[in-house]
Short mmCIF file of C-alpha atoms in Angstrom, two decimals:
data_model
loop_
_atom_site.label_atom_id
_atom_site.label_comp_id
_atom_site.label_asym_id
_atom_site.label_seq_id
_atom_site.Cartn_x
_atom_site.Cartn_y
_atom_site.Cartn_z
CA MET A 19 144.47 -213.34 3.90
CA PRO A 20 145.51 -210.88 6.54
CA ALA A 21 145.97 -207.29 5.52
CA ARG A 22 149.42 -206.54 4.52
CA ARG A 23 151.19 -203.78 6.36
CA THR A 24 152.89 -200.88 4.67
CA ARG A 25 155.81 -199.35 6.67
CA LEU A 26 156.34 -195.69 6.12
CA SER A 27 159.92 -194.18 5.93
CA ALA A 28 160.90 -191.22 7.89
CA ASN A 29 160.59 -189.18 4.90
CA ASP A 30 157.30 -190.37 4.14
CA ILE A 31 156.14 -189.42 7.50
CA GLU A 32 157.72 -186.02 7.34
CA PHE A 33 155.98 -185.48 4.07
CA PHE A 34 152.64 -186.35 5.50
CA ASP A 35 153.18 -184.15 8.54
CA GLU A 36 153.99 -180.97 6.12
CA VAL A 37 151.16 -181.67 3.91
CA MET A 38 148.91 -181.94 7.12
CA ARG A 39 150.53 -178.69 8.48
CA GLN A 40 149.77 -176.70 5.15
CA TYR A 41 146.25 -178.04 4.99
CA ALA A 42 145.61 -176.89 8.61
CA TYR A 43 147.15 -173.52 8.04
CA PHE A 44 145.06 -172.92 4.79
CA LYS A 45 141.81 -174.28 6.29
CA ARG A 46 142.17 -171.97 9.44
CA ILE A 47 142.68 -168.92 7.03
CA PHE A 48 139.84 -169.73 4.82
CA ASN A 49 137.36 -170.51 7.74
CA ASP A 50 138.46 -167.28 9.50
CA GLN A 51 137.89 -165.14 6.59
CA ASN A 52 134.23 -167.01 6.05
CA ASP A 53 133.60 -165.94 9.62
CA VAL A 54 134.22 -162.26 8.97
CA PHE A 55 132.53 -162.43 5.48
CA TYR A 56 129.29 -163.91 7.06
CA ALA A 57 129.34 -161.19 9.81
CA ASN A 58 129.69 -158.43 7.60
CA GLN A 59 127.62 -159.51 4.24
CA VAL A 60 127.20 -156.15 2.81
CA GLU A 61 130.71 -155.21 2.97
CA TYR A 62 131.61 -158.69 1.34
CA GLN A 63 129.06 -158.14 -1.57
CA VAL A 64 130.49 -154.50 -2.15
CA ALA A 65 134.09 -156.11 -2.24
CA LEU A 66 133.19 -158.73 -4.41
CA THR A 67 131.97 -156.13 -7.21
CA ARG A 68 135.54 -154.39 -6.68
CA PHE A 69 137.39 -157.69 -6.73
CA ASP A 70 135.74 -157.91 -10.38
CA GLY A 71 135.51 -161.75 -10.64
CA GLY A 72 139.12 -162.52 -9.92
CA LYS A 73 140.57 -160.17 -12.43
CA ASN A 74 142.34 -158.44 -9.80
CA SER A 75 143.59 -161.85 -8.20
CA PRO A 76 147.12 -162.43 -8.12
CA HIS A 77 147.03 -166.06 -8.67
CA PRO A 78 145.16 -167.78 -11.68
CA ILE A 79 141.57 -168.17 -11.06
CA GLY A 80 139.35 -170.59 -13.31
CA PRO A 81 139.85 -173.84 -15.03
CA ASN A 82 143.40 -173.33 -15.64
CA TRP A 83 144.46 -172.45 -11.93
CA ARG A 84 146.36 -175.90 -11.66
CA PRO A 85 150.19 -175.47 -11.49
CA ALA A 86 152.45 -177.66 -13.34
CA ARG A 87 153.85 -180.60 -11.61
CA ASP A 88 157.12 -178.95 -11.21
CA GLN A 89 155.52 -175.92 -9.97
CA ILE A 90 153.48 -177.24 -7.17
CA GLU A 91 155.72 -176.33 -4.23
CA ASN A 92 156.23 -172.81 -5.83
CA TYR A 93 152.51 -172.37 -6.15
CA LEU A 94 151.78 -173.47 -2.31
CA LYS A 95 154.76 -170.99 -1.40
CA MET A 96 152.73 -168.11 -3.35
CA CYS A 97 149.53 -169.19 -1.71
CA GLU A 98 151.27 -169.29 1.82
CA THR A 99 152.71 -165.72 0.83
CA LEU A 100 149.40 -164.12 0.01
CA CYS A 101 147.85 -165.47 3.01
CA CYS A 102 150.36 -163.67 4.97
CA ARG A 103 149.86 -160.25 3.66
CA GLU A 104 148.33 -157.37 5.68
CA ILE A 105 144.51 -157.32 5.25
CA ASN A 106 143.34 -153.52 4.84
CA ASP A 107 140.07 -154.15 3.22
CA PHE A 108 137.53 -156.68 2.32
CA VAL A 109 139.28 -157.07 -1.18
CA HIS A 110 142.43 -158.07 0.56
CA ARG A 111 140.48 -160.56 2.64
CA ILE A 112 138.92 -161.79 -0.71
CA ILE A 113 142.43 -162.24 -2.38
CA VAL A 114 143.63 -164.01 1.09
CA GLN A 115 140.46 -166.30 0.94
CA HIS A 116 140.98 -167.41 -2.63
CA ALA A 117 144.77 -168.06 -1.95
CA SER A 118 143.91 -170.28 0.88
CA HIS A 119 141.24 -171.79 -1.16
CA ALA A 120 143.79 -172.29 -3.99
CA GLY A 121 146.31 -174.04 -1.60
CA LEU A 122 143.71 -176.13 -0.23
CA MET A 123 142.74 -177.40 -3.57
CA CYS A 124 146.20 -177.70 -4.67
CA LEU A 125 147.08 -179.95 -1.71
CA ILE A 126 144.03 -181.90 -2.30
CA ILE A 127 143.86 -182.36 -6.23
CA CYS A 128 147.47 -181.86 -7.26
#
């Protein structure tokens, strides 16, 4: 039996394009921060102690991080806003990296 073809609507294609744009955006930011952390491991370790395990994070970290279904779009916007913030020190870099990671996980899991 031949494979069944599924036709995507223009809305479906637009949705997939937007998801892939967001995925590429968050992945680029995450990788950029990783490169800086790798090149400056001592400063990164010091910043991690100041970050205090996420207690200073502006978005939820831990097992209950997932947004409710009706809040996914707002959650992704929050992550995107945090990724755009000005980076003044390594703690800010950690916050940006966590936001980009949270955005990636939300796109993949939610």
